[in-house]
Short mmCIF file of C-alpha atoms in Angstrom, two decimals:
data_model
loop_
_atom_site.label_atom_id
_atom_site.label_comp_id
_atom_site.label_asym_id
_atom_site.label_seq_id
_atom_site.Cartn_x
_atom_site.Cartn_y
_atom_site.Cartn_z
CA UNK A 1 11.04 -16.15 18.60
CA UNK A 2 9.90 -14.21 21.73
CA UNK A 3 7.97 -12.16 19.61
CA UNK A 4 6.18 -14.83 17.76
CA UNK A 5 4.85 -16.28 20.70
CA UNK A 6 3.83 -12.90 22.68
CA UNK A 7 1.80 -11.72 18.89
CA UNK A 8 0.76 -15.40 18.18
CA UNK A 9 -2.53 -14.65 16.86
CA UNK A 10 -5.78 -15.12 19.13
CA UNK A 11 -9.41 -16.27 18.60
CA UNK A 12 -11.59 -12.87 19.68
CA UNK A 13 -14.47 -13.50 21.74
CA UNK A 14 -17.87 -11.93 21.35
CA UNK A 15 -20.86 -11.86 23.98
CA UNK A 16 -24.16 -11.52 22.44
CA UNK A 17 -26.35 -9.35 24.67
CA UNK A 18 -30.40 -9.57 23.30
CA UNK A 19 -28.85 -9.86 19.59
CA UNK A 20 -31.40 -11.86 17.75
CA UNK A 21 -30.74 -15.44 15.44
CA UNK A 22 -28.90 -14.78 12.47
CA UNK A 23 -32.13 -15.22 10.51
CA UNK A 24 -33.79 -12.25 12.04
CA UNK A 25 -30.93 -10.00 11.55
CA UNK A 26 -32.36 -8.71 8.46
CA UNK A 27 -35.14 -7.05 10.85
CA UNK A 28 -31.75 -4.42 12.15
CA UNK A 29 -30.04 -2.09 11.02
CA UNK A 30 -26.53 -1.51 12.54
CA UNK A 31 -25.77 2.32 14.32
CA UNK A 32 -23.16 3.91 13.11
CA UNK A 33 -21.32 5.30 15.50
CA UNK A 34 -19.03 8.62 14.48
CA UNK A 35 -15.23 8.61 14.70
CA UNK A 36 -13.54 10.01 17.79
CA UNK A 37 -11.28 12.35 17.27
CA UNK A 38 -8.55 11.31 18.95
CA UNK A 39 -5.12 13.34 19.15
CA UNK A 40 -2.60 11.44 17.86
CA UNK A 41 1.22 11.82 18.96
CA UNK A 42 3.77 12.84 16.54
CA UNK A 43 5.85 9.03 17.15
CA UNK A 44 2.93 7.31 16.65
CA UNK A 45 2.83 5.33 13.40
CA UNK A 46 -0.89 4.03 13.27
CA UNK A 47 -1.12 0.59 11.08
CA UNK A 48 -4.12 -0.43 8.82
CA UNK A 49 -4.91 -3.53 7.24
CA UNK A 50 -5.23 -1.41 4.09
CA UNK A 51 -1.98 0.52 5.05
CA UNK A 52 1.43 0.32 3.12
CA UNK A 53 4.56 -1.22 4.49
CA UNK A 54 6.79 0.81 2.92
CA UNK A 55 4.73 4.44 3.75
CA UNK A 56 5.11 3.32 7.63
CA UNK A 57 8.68 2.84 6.97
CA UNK A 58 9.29 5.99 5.27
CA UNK A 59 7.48 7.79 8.05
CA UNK A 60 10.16 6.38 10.88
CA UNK A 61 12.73 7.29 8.68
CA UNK A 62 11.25 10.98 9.06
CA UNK A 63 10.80 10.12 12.97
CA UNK A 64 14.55 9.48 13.25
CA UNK A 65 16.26 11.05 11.17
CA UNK A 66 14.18 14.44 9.76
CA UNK A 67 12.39 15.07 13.32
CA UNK A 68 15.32 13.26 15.47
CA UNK A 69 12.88 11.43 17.75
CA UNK A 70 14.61 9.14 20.04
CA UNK A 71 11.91 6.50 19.86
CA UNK A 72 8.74 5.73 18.16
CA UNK A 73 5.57 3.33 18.93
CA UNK A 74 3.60 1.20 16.16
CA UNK A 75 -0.15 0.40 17.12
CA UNK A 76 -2.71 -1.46 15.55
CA UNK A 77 -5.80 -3.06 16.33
CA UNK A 78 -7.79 -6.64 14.74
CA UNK A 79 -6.76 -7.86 11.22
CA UNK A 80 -3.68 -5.08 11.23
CA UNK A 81 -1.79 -6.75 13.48
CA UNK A 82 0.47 -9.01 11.56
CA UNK A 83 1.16 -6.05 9.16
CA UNK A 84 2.37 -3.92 12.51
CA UNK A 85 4.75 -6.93 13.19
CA UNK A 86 5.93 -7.03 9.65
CA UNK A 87 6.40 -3.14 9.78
CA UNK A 88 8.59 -3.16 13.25
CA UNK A 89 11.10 -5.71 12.18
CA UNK A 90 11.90 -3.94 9.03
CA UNK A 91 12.71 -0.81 10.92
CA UNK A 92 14.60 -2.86 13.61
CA UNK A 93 16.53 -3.89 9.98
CA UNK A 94 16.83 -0.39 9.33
CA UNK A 95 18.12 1.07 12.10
CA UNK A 96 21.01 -0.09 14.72
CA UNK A 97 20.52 -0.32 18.33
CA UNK A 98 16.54 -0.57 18.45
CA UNK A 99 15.43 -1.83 21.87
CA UNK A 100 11.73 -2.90 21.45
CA UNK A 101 8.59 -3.35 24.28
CA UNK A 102 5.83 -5.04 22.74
CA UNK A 103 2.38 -4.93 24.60
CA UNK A 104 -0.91 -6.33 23.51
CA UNK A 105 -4.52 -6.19 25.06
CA UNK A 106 -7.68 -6.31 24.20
CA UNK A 107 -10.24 -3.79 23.98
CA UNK A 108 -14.07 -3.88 24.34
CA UNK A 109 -16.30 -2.42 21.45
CA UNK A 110 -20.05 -2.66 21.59
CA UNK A 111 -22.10 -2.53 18.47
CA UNK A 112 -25.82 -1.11 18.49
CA UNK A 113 -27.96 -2.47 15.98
CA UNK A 114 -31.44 -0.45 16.00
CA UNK A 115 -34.68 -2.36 14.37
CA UNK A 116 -36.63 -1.67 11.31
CA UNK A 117 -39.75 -2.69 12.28
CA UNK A 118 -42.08 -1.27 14.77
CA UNK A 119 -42.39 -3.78 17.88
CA UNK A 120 -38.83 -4.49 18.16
CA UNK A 121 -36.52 -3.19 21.20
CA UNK A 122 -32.87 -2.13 20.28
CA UNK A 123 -29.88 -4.60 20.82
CA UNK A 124 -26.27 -4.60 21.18
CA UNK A 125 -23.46 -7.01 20.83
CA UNK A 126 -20.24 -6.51 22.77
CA UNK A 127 -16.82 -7.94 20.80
CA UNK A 128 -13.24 -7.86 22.35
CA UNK A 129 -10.44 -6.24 19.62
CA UNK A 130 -7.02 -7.08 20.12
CA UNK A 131 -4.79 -3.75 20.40
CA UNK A 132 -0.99 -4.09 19.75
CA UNK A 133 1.59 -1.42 20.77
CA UNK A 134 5.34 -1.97 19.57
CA UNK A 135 7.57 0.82 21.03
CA UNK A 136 11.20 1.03 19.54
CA UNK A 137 13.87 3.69 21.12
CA UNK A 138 17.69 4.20 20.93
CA UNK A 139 17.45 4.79 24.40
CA UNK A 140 17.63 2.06 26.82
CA UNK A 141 14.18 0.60 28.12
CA UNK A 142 13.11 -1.55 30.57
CA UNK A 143 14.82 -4.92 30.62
CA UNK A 144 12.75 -6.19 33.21
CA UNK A 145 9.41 -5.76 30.90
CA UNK A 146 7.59 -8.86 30.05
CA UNK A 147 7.68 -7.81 26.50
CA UNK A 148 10.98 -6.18 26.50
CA UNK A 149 13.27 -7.79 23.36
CA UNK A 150 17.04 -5.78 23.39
CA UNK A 151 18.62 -5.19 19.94
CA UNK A 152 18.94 -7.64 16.91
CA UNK A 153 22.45 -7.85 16.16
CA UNK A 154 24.05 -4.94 14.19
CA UNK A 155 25.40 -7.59 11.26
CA UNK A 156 21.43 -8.28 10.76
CA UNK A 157 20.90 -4.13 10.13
CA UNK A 158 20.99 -2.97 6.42
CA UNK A 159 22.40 0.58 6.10
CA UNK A 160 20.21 2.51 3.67
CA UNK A 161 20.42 6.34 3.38
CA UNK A 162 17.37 8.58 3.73
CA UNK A 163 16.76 9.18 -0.05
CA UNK A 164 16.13 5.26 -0.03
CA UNK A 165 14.17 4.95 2.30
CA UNK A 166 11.71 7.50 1.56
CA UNK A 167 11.31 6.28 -2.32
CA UNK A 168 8.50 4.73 -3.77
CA UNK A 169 9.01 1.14 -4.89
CA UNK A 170 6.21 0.54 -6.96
CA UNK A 171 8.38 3.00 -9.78
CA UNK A 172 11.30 0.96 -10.24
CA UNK A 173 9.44 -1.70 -10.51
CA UNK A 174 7.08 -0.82 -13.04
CA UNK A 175 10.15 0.30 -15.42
CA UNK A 176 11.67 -2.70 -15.33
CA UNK A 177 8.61 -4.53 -16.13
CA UNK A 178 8.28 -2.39 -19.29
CA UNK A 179 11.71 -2.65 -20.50
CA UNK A 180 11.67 -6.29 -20.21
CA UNK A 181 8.31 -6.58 -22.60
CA UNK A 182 9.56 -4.02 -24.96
CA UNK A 183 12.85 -6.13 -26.20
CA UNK A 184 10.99 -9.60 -25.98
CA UNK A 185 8.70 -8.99 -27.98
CA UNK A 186 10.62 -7.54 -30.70
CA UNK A 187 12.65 -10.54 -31.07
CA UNK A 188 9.89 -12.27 -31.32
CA UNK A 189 8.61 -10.22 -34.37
CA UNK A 190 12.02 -10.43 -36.13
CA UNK A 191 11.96 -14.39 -35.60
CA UNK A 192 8.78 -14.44 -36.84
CA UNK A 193 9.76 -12.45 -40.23
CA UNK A 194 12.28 -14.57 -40.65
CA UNK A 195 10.48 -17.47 -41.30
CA UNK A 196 7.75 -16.26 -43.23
CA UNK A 197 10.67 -14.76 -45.80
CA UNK A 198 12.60 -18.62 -45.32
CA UNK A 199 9.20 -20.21 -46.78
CA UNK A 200 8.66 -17.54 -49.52
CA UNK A 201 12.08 -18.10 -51.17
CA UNK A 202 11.68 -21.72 -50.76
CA UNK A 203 8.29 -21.88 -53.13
CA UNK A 204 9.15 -19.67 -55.87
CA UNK A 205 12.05 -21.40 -56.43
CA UNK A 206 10.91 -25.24 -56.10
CA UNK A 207 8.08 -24.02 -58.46
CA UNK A 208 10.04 -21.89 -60.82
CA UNK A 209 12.10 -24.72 -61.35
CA UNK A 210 9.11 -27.32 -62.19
CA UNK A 211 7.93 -25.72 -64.75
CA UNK A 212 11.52 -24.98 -66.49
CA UNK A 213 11.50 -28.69 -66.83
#
């Protein structure tokens, strides 16, 4: 519960500096800007809306167990953030003795959008991103942090081994899926002959019989 309402989702704000009326945007072109390169640190487990549960999972598996990393921290920016919820209380699941500090701020991004028309001045727009950071340790942390949330109870933690944990799930799936068509629709096909012989018999002898008569 005390995570719900410290990630409950919030309305971003955006200050328009000079940006022209909607119906003039056509008249820019927005900059785009290149990607820092930013170093990232070995516990960091970076979450994208286009991102895979079950990869991010695997990778703390490799954090705790492989690399024997006492502690790990999920971050995620705008539209990810639900999935970097979803992804820390499956490895509090997987995993006893988690403590968790959950921290989120915003950040300010300004967009340049330069014209395509002679005459017209360059603009930008300034929009505030919300940034989530979830760290989880097996160490102890500070239980005097706002977003500080101890360990879920060890009865609530599924014990999977590593070999589990690190396998795809779309696989399994997919075999099951075809072994379930495969023997439906061959009883369907035998039903089916069935029948069709059932009828047969049943004319040639109703008419074999007329004309006997």
């Amino acid at each position: 519960a005390k995570a719900v309402s410290i990630l409950r989702p919030r309305v971003f704000r955006q200050r328009r500096q000079g940006l022209p009326s909607l119906a003039a945007m056509h008249k820019y072109r927005r900059v785009i800007k290149p990607r820092e390169e930013l170093v990232k640190d070995e516990t960091e487990i970076r979450v994208t809306a286009a991102g895979s549960v079950s990869a991010y999972i695997s990778r703390a598996a490799k954090l705790f167990n492989e690399m024997e990393k006492s502690f790990l921290t999920i971050t995620a920016s705008g539209n990810a953030l639900t999935k970097a919820v979803t992804t820390a209380e499956v490895i509090k699941r997987r995993f006893k003795g988690l403590h968790q500090i959950t921290r989120l701020t915003n950040q300010e991004i300004e967009d340049e959008f330069e014209p395509l028309e002679e005459g017209l001045d360059k603009v930008t727009q300034t929009r505030s991103v919300a940034v989530l950071e979830i760290k989880l340790s097996k160490e102890p942390l500070d239980k005097s942090d706002k977003g500080y949330q101890e360990p879920i109870d060890e009865s609530l933690v599924k014990d999977v081994d590593d070999e589990e944990l690190t396998k795809p799930r779309g696989r399994g799936k997919g075999k099951d899926k075809g072994k379930g068509k495969g023997k439906a629709k061959g009883k369907g096909k035998e039903a089916s002959k069935g029948k069709g012989k059932g009828k047969g018999k049943g004319k040639g002898k109703s008419k074999g019989k007329g004309k006997g008569e």
